[in-house]
Amino acid sequence: MAVGDISLPTTIHPISGVRLGVAKAHIRYADRHDLTIIEIDKNAAVAAITTQNQFCAAPVQLLRKHIQQSSPRYLLINTGNANAATGDDGYQRALATCQALAERASVAVSDVLPYSTGVIGETLPSEKIIAHLDTALADLAESHWLQAAHAICTTDTIAKVASERILVGDTVYHFTGISKGAGMIRPNMATMLGFVATDANIAPQLLNTMLKRLADESFNRISIDGDTSTNDCCTLIATAQSGTIINDENHPHYQPIYEALRRVFVRLATLIVRDGEGASKFITVKVTGGADTQQCADVAYSVAHSPLVKTAFFASDPNWGRILAAVGNAGVALQQSRVDVWLDEVAICQRGGLAVGYSEQAGAEVMRRPEITIHINLGQGEATDTVYTCDLSYDYVKINADYRS
Amino acid sequence: MAVGDISLPTTIHPISGVRLGVAKAHIRYADRHDLTIIEIDKNAAVAAITTQNQFCAAPVQLLRKHIQQSSPRYLLINTGNANAATGDDGYQRALATCQALAERASVAVSDVLPYSTGVIGETLPSEKIIAHLDTALADLAESHWLQAAHAICTTDTIAKVASERILVGDTVYHFTGISKGAGMIRPNMATMLGFVATDANIAPQLLNTMLKRLADESFNRISIDGDTSTNDCCTLIATAQSGTIINDENHPHYQPIYEALRRVFVRLATLIVRDGEGASKFITVKVTGGADTQQCADVAYSVAHSPLVKTAFFASDPNWGRILAAVGNAGVALQQSRVDVWLDEVAICQRGGLAVGYSEQAGAEVMRRPEITIHINLGQGEATDTVYTCDLSYDYVKINADYRS
């Protein structure tokens, strides 16, 4: 059961210069779209960041090589099989699918980036993917974002789409993205995937910098169980169909474009948390008053990763001692007497002790809400950071224990 | 339900120079021993290490101060209340209990070390502790280790005791210790506590070094849920009643004494894991072939902390993809093609891929055992390390979610 606001955008804006096509390749599921091609105009800039897991999958290894060599023209995405822990054979199969698509589209093999998500350790049925490339190519259309959002899912319960349109001066910019759930929360189902496109004209170097920053404010700020999958990838496309070239952060359009992209990225990332398996609460951990951002992130993650905090939220128990213990456990130098903590508007801890006027009743009332913000002020400086997480429920254990057995 | 071998030692050896006494102070529980005094001979050396949690409890703050000033003569331990997140009032109450004991025993207040374990954030009933000091003092005896092991428990289901006797040359050495469960696995119940004594004659400086090493091989190598409590303390006493002074590691008796202590420490630490709430499997994560010990520890902890690995063990599912993903997620540079993994005697992964000859049946057979070793060879060097953990079950969530609510 996904938590809270999981609605699709009222309008999903097509991005001029990006077309999407899907097909049923029968990779793992009998009768659903599981193969997606994203075609990118040749003038576009493309940036990608990939998992830091050292056991990264074959397609991730190949993607890293290809994006060094070319400006990507096609993204080739399959679900049902992660092609991870498959050795050299897995690498060759990923390469074969890229080659087959490159031939059909008359581009270089390095112009194709491969993405796989699904079961770890099984042989990729590359022949099935190749056999259905023509169907996916025939399906290419600027309007197929929602179809693609469904086709990249594994066991996600909702399609994840975000879309924005902004007017800056006389220029209209569009931003649309899709993502799929953190595989880490689904047994054997590897991968968070995110694809975001805009028609803005952003220089490749700047696009890379922006993607890194955007990911650090969104996909790198969510935690369901602290596991990082072997296949995580996030890709940002700027098709250069709208406005003039933006080379640096001083361009007057840069900031509004960055903010729109940030909203799209945060929405796509938080939809993954809202669809976290077993999740019954959506929790925002906001840390303020830090000496620097890293300190805030360390504290936020320590709280977001703590099984004791997460089970307390599942139980709607305002167990503030667990939150303080997690704050103290972040590996960050703190002065207890400067730390304040709130649950939404209710102060639970002031200067390291129980807040004056706090009542268990007020705490319990907040804890029953489906969306809760834990606000921790470290009382050291001006830095802030935010991490998004969910609770830890029976269903998390049930789903992850029952699968396969 | 504790897992596997949780038996008490056949003989619990008294340690000459250490006497233990218990009392019922009604701190939280109506009718059980919850107050313990450990009296130490004045010629003894004492070393202590304490939690790294920045929200460390009042008694931990006071203990750190006292051990700088004196050679401890009395350890004062209460359960039922952690005296954590209690501010200056908590500190004064801890101090008052030390003062009251110091007066009765005619020692300096800094000769008393305080330890508290139990609920976080509630006022320590110091008057109850003080009122029952005489009872505990009257109970002091060298033979009361088991009584103390019970009296320091909070919600542990078993008393945890280890005891050894060795003969080195013509000298007999004795080693006895007690511990209580990792509070991190018990809602609001803070603290791992460990107390170990020997009659060996070890110089204070060396004793400190030994305790640090011993803890790194035992209490610092267990993980139930990755949380570190506000009250963790481990104390090592050498009463100097047996043998000649040992000043450094070159003394011929050093190594056998260290090994005996290591066995006692590892037993006390692994008993905590075996008594981990909800635990149904005892898991040893052994990493070999590392470039250095830290690398091995990082990989072992990444596996031991992974909820996906732990739920797979709960389900007896030989889900090797989750183990590899956790290895890759350790933040350690690896070559996939050099990594081998075994579950007990069954090879599941060779050179980063599925092991030749592996069958799901063989994997499933191992996974049904109550005690399992995951052996990961990184193929990089000669270093090794070992971490002990348990599975993640419905009961873990149930216990931590139900408490208080």
PDB file of C-alpha atoms in Angstrom, chain A residues 195-352:
ATOM      1  CA  PHE A 195      14.864   9.168 -16.311  1.00  0.00           C
ATOM      2  CA  VAL A 196      14.232  12.905 -16.516  1.00  0.00           C
ATOM      3  CA  ALA A 197      14.140  15.094 -19.631  1.00  0.00           C
ATOM      4  CA  THR A 198      13.798  18.796 -20.346  1.00  0.00           C
ATOM      5  CA  ASP A 199      13.707  20.789 -23.555  1.00  0.00           C
ATOM      6  CA  ALA A 200      16.101  23.332 -22.046  1.00  0.00           C
ATOM      7  CA  ASN A 201      19.468  23.883 -23.695  1.00  0.00           C
ATOM      8  CA  ILE A 202      22.071  23.009 -21.085  1.00  0.00           C
ATOM      9  CA  ALA A 203      25.767  22.564 -21.813  1.00  0.00           C
ATOM     10  CA  PRO A 204      26.928  18.952 -21.180  1.00  0.00           C
ATOM     11  CA  GLN A 205      29.450  19.888 -18.495  1.00  0.00           C
ATOM     12  CA  LEU A 206      26.874  21.924 -16.569  1.00  0.00           C
ATOM     13  CA  LEU A 207      24.276  19.165 -17.008  1.00  0.00           C
ATOM     14  CA  ASN A 208      26.629  16.706 -15.297  1.00  0.00           C
ATOM     15  CA  THR A 209      27.149  19.074 -12.386  1.00  0.00           C
ATOM     16  CA  MET A 210      23.415  19.710 -12.094  1.00  0.00           C
ATOM     17  CA  LEU A 211      22.588  15.979 -12.122  1.00  0.00           C
ATOM     18  CA  LYS A 212      25.027  15.307  -9.315  1.00  0.00           C
ATOM     19  CA  ARG A 213      23.514  18.094  -7.213  1.00  0.00           C
ATOM     20  CA  LEU A 214      19.943  17.102  -8.086  1.00  0.00           C
ATOM     21  CA  ALA A 215      20.570  13.457  -7.159  1.00  0.00           C
ATOM     22  CA  ASP A 216      22.118  14.546  -3.860  1.00  0.00           C
ATOM     23  CA  GLU A 217      18.911  16.418  -3.067  1.00  0.00           C
ATOM     24  CA  SER A 218      16.555  13.616  -4.137  1.00  0.00           C
ATOM     25  CA  PHE A 219      17.486  10.023  -5.022  1.00  0.00           C
ATOM     26  CA  ASN A 220      20.534  10.170  -2.730  1.00  0.00           C
ATOM     27  CA  ARG A 221      18.343  11.390   0.131  1.00  0.00           C
ATOM     28  CA  ILE A 222      15.922   8.503   0.396  1.00  0.00           C
ATOM     29  CA  SER A 223      16.305   5.442   2.579  1.00  0.00           C
ATOM     30  CA  ILE A 224      14.038   2.492   2.917  1.00  0.00           C
ATOM     31  CA  ASP A 225      16.384  -0.061   4.441  1.00  0.00           C
ATOM     32  CA  GLY A 226      19.856   1.294   3.788  1.00  0.00           C
ATOM     33  CA  ASP A 227      20.622  -1.200   1.036  1.00  0.00           C
ATOM     34  CA  THR A 228      22.005   0.094  -2.277  1.00  0.00           C
ATOM     35  CA  SER A 229      21.228  -2.008  -5.306  1.00  0.00           C
ATOM     36  CA  THR A 230      23.599  -3.255  -7.994  1.00  0.00           C
ATOM     37  CA  ASN A 231      21.758  -1.454 -10.825  1.00  0.00           C
ATOM     38  CA  ASP A 232      20.811   2.051  -9.644  1.00  0.00           C
ATOM     39  CA  CYS A 233      20.967   4.617 -12.454  1.00  0.00           C
ATOM     40  CA  CYS A 234      19.679   8.109 -12.928  1.00  0.00           C
ATOM     41  CA  THR A 235      19.732   9.831 -16.330  1.00  0.00           C
ATOM     42  CA  LEU A 236      19.072  13.463 -17.212  1.00  0.00           C
ATOM     43  CA  ILE A 237      18.424  14.592 -20.796  1.00  0.00           C
ATOM     44  CA  ALA A 238      18.393  18.176 -22.070  1.00  0.00           C
ATOM     45  CA  THR A 239      17.153  18.287 -25.677  1.00  0.00           C
ATOM     46  CA  ALA A 240      18.089  21.922 -26.416  1.00  0.00           C
ATOM     47  CA  GLN A 241      14.772  22.617 -28.167  1.00  0.00           C
ATOM     48  CA  SER A 242      13.837  25.601 -26.027  1.00  0.00           C
ATOM     49  CA  GLY A 243      15.718  28.782 -25.118  1.00  0.00           C
ATOM     50  CA  THR A 244      19.361  29.701 -25.592  1.00  0.00           C
ATOM     51  CA  ILE A 245      22.393  27.760 -24.415  1.00  0.00           C
ATOM     52  CA  ILE A 246      22.968  27.767 -20.660  1.00  0.00           C
ATOM     53  CA  ASN A 247      26.657  27.379 -19.941  1.00  0.00           C
ATOM     54  CA  ASP A 248      26.875  28.232 -16.275  1.00  0.00           C
ATOM     55  CA  GLU A 249      24.977  29.041 -13.104  1.00  0.00           C
ATOM     56  CA  ASN A 250      25.036  32.769 -13.805  1.00  0.00           C
ATOM     57  CA  HIS A 251      22.639  32.471 -16.736  1.00  0.00           C
ATOM     58  CA  PRO A 252      19.388  34.189 -15.651  1.00  0.00           C
ATOM     59  CA  HIS A 253      17.343  31.081 -16.514  1.00  0.00           C
ATOM     60  CA  TYR A 254      19.576  28.684 -14.584  1.00  0.00           C
ATOM     61  CA  GLN A 255      17.992  29.006 -11.142  1.00  0.00           C
ATOM     62  CA  PRO A 256      14.325  28.614 -12.176  1.00  0.00           C
ATOM     63  CA  ILE A 257      15.279  25.628 -14.348  1.00  0.00           C
ATOM     64  CA  TYR A 258      17.245  24.061 -11.485  1.00  0.00           C
ATOM     65  CA  GLU A 259      14.323  24.567  -9.097  1.00  0.00           C
ATOM     66  CA  ALA A 260      11.860  22.970 -11.521  1.00  0.00           C
ATOM     67  CA  LEU A 261      14.197  20.008 -12.006  1.00  0.00           C
ATOM     68  CA  ARG A 262      14.624  19.753  -8.235  1.00  0.00           C
ATOM     69  CA  ARG A 263      10.857  19.523  -7.756  1.00  0.00           C
ATOM     70  CA  VAL A 264      10.660  16.778 -10.415  1.00  0.00           C
ATOM     71  CA  PHE A 265      13.586  14.855  -8.889  1.00  0.00           C
ATOM     72  CA  VAL A 266      12.284  15.125  -5.310  1.00  0.00           C
ATOM     73  CA  ARG A 267       8.806  14.051  -6.432  1.00  0.00           C
ATOM     74  CA  LEU A 268      10.193  11.006  -8.286  1.00  0.00           C
ATOM     75  CA  ALA A 269      12.400  10.087  -5.314  1.00  0.00           C
ATOM     76  CA  THR A 270       9.690  10.503  -2.674  1.00  0.00           C
ATOM     77  CA  LEU A 271       7.227   8.487  -4.809  1.00  0.00           C
ATOM     78  CA  ILE A 272       9.703   5.614  -4.441  1.00  0.00           C
ATOM     79  CA  VAL A 273       9.540   5.948  -0.642  1.00  0.00           C
ATOM     80  CA  ARG A 274       5.741   6.268  -0.681  1.00  0.00           C
ATOM     81  CA  ASP A 275       5.654   2.996  -2.643  1.00  0.00           C
ATOM     82  CA  GLY A 276       8.188   1.332  -0.302  1.00  0.00           C
ATOM     83  CA  GLU A 277       7.052  -2.195   0.460  1.00  0.00           C
ATOM     84  CA  GLY A 278       5.311  -2.443   3.781  1.00  0.00           C
ATOM     85  CA  ALA A 279       5.409   1.351   4.200  1.00  0.00           C
ATOM     86  CA  SER A 280       2.505   2.760   6.190  1.00  0.00           C
ATOM     87  CA  LYS A 281       4.054   6.147   7.039  1.00  0.00           C
ATOM     88  CA  PHE A 282       5.995   8.687   4.981  1.00  0.00           C
ATOM     89  CA  ILE A 283       8.646  10.324   7.151  1.00  0.00           C
ATOM     90  CA  THR A 284      10.656  13.462   6.402  1.00  0.00           C
ATOM     91  CA  VAL A 285      13.796  13.786   8.545  1.00  0.00           C
ATOM     92  CA  LYS A 286      14.821  17.439   8.486  1.00  0.00           C
ATOM     93  CA  VAL A 287      18.051  18.447  10.245  1.00  0.00           C
ATOM     94  CA  THR A 288      18.830  22.126  10.813  1.00  0.00           C
ATOM     95  CA  GLY A 289      21.440  24.059  12.771  1.00  0.00           C
ATOM     96  CA  GLY A 290      24.327  21.920  11.584  1.00  0.00           C
ATOM     97  CA  ALA A 291      27.943  23.013  11.203  1.00  0.00           C
ATOM     98  CA  ASP A 292      27.839  21.756   7.609  1.00  0.00           C
ATOM     99  CA  THR A 293      25.574  19.809   5.257  1.00  0.00           C
ATOM    100  CA  GLN A 294      27.442  16.541   5.693  1.00  0.00           C
ATOM    101  CA  GLN A 295      26.876  16.667   9.458  1.00  0.00           C
ATOM    102  CA  CYS A 296      23.154  17.224   8.873  1.00  0.00           C
ATOM    103  CA  ALA A 297      23.024  14.365   6.348  1.00  0.00           C
ATOM    104  CA  ASP A 298      24.849  12.003   8.728  1.00  0.00           C
ATOM    105  CA  VAL A 299      22.363  12.731  11.520  1.00  0.00           C
ATOM    106  CA  ALA A 300      19.345  12.476   9.184  1.00  0.00           C
ATOM    107  CA  TYR A 301      20.538   9.130   7.802  1.00  0.00           C
ATOM    108  CA  SER A 302      21.271   7.752  11.261  1.00  0.00           C
ATOM    109  CA  VAL A 303      17.653   8.467  12.238  1.00  0.00           C
ATOM    110  CA  ALA A 304      16.249   7.267   8.884  1.00  0.00           C
ATOM    111  CA  HIS A 305      18.226   3.995   9.068  1.00  0.00           C
ATOM    112  CA  SER A 306      17.453   3.132  12.695  1.00  0.00           C
ATOM    113  CA  PRO A 307      15.219   0.050  12.899  1.00  0.00           C
ATOM    114  CA  LEU A 308      14.171   1.136  16.401  1.00  0.00           C
ATOM    115  CA  VAL A 309      12.978   4.528  15.141  1.00  0.00           C
ATOM    116  CA  LYS A 310      11.246   2.938  12.154  1.00  0.00           C
ATOM    117  CA  THR A 311       9.376   0.328  14.193  1.00  0.00           C
ATOM    118  CA  ALA A 312       8.294   3.052  16.666  1.00  0.00           C
ATOM    119  CA  PHE A 313       6.752   4.992  13.756  1.00  0.00           C
ATOM    120  CA  PHE A 314       5.032   1.843  12.520  1.00  0.00           C
ATOM    121  CA  ALA A 315       3.536   1.493  16.020  1.00  0.00           C
ATOM    122  CA  SER A 316       2.632   5.228  16.195  1.00  0.00           C
ATOM    123  CA  ASP A 317       4.673   5.348  19.404  1.00  0.00           C
ATOM    124  CA  PRO A 318       6.207   8.806  20.160  1.00  0.00           C
ATOM    125  CA  ASN A 319       9.352   7.126  21.449  1.00  0.00           C
ATOM    126  CA  TRP A 320      11.646  10.129  21.540  1.00  0.00           C
ATOM    127  CA  GLY A 321      14.447   8.284  23.357  1.00  0.00           C
ATOM    128  CA  ARG A 322      15.004   6.213  20.205  1.00  0.00           C
ATOM    129  CA  ILE A 323      15.288   9.336  18.070  1.00  0.00           C
ATOM    130  CA  LEU A 324      17.835  10.892  20.455  1.00  0.00           C
ATOM    131  CA  ALA A 325      19.850   7.665  20.574  1.00  0.00           C
ATOM    132  CA  ALA A 326      19.935   7.598  16.755  1.00  0.00           C
ATOM    133  CA  VAL A 327      21.031  11.250  16.656  1.00  0.00           C
ATOM    134  CA  GLY A 328      23.829  10.440  19.110  1.00  0.00           C
ATOM    135  CA  ASN A 329      24.789   7.429  17.036  1.00  0.00           C
ATOM    136  CA  ALA A 330      25.493   9.401  13.835  1.00  0.00           C
ATOM    137  CA  GLY A 331      29.240   9.630  14.360  1.00  0.00           C
ATOM    138  CA  VAL A 332      28.945  13.408  14.621  1.00  0.00           C
ATOM    139  CA  ALA A 333      30.305  15.535  17.486  1.00  0.00           C
ATOM    140  CA  LEU A 334      27.327  17.045  19.337  1.00  0.00           C
ATOM    141  CA  GLN A 335      26.506  18.957  22.476  1.00  0.00           C
ATOM    142  CA  GLN A 336      23.461  17.275  23.972  1.00  0.00           C
ATOM    143  CA  SER A 337      22.379  20.496  25.666  1.00  0.00           C
ATOM    144  CA  ARG A 338      21.955  22.231  22.291  1.00  0.00           C
ATOM    145  CA  VAL A 339      19.753  19.651  20.580  1.00  0.00           C
ATOM    146  CA  ASP A 340      16.015  20.271  20.039  1.00  0.00           C
ATOM    147  CA  VAL A 341      13.613  17.830  18.358  1.00  0.00           C
ATOM    148  CA  TRP A 342      10.073  18.269  17.041  1.00  0.00           C
ATOM    149  CA  LEU A 343       7.524  15.852  15.591  1.00  0.00           C
ATOM    150  CA  ASP A 344       5.629  18.106  13.188  1.00  0.00           C
ATOM    151  CA  GLU A 345       4.623  21.070  15.388  1.00  0.00           C
ATOM    152  CA  VAL A 346       5.082  19.263  18.714  1.00  0.00           C
ATOM    153  CA  ALA A 347       8.332  19.932  20.598  1.00  0.00           C
ATOM    154  CA  ILE A 348       9.479  16.639  22.168  1.00  0.00           C
ATOM    155  CA  CYS A 349      13.058  17.470  23.162  1.00  0.00           C
ATOM    156  CA  GLN A 350      14.587  20.760  24.240  1.00  0.00           C
ATOM    157  CA  ARG A 351      18.268  21.177  25.076  1.00  0.00           C
ATOM    158  CA  GLY A 352      18.777  17.410  25.092  1.00  0.00           C
TER     159      GLY A 352
END
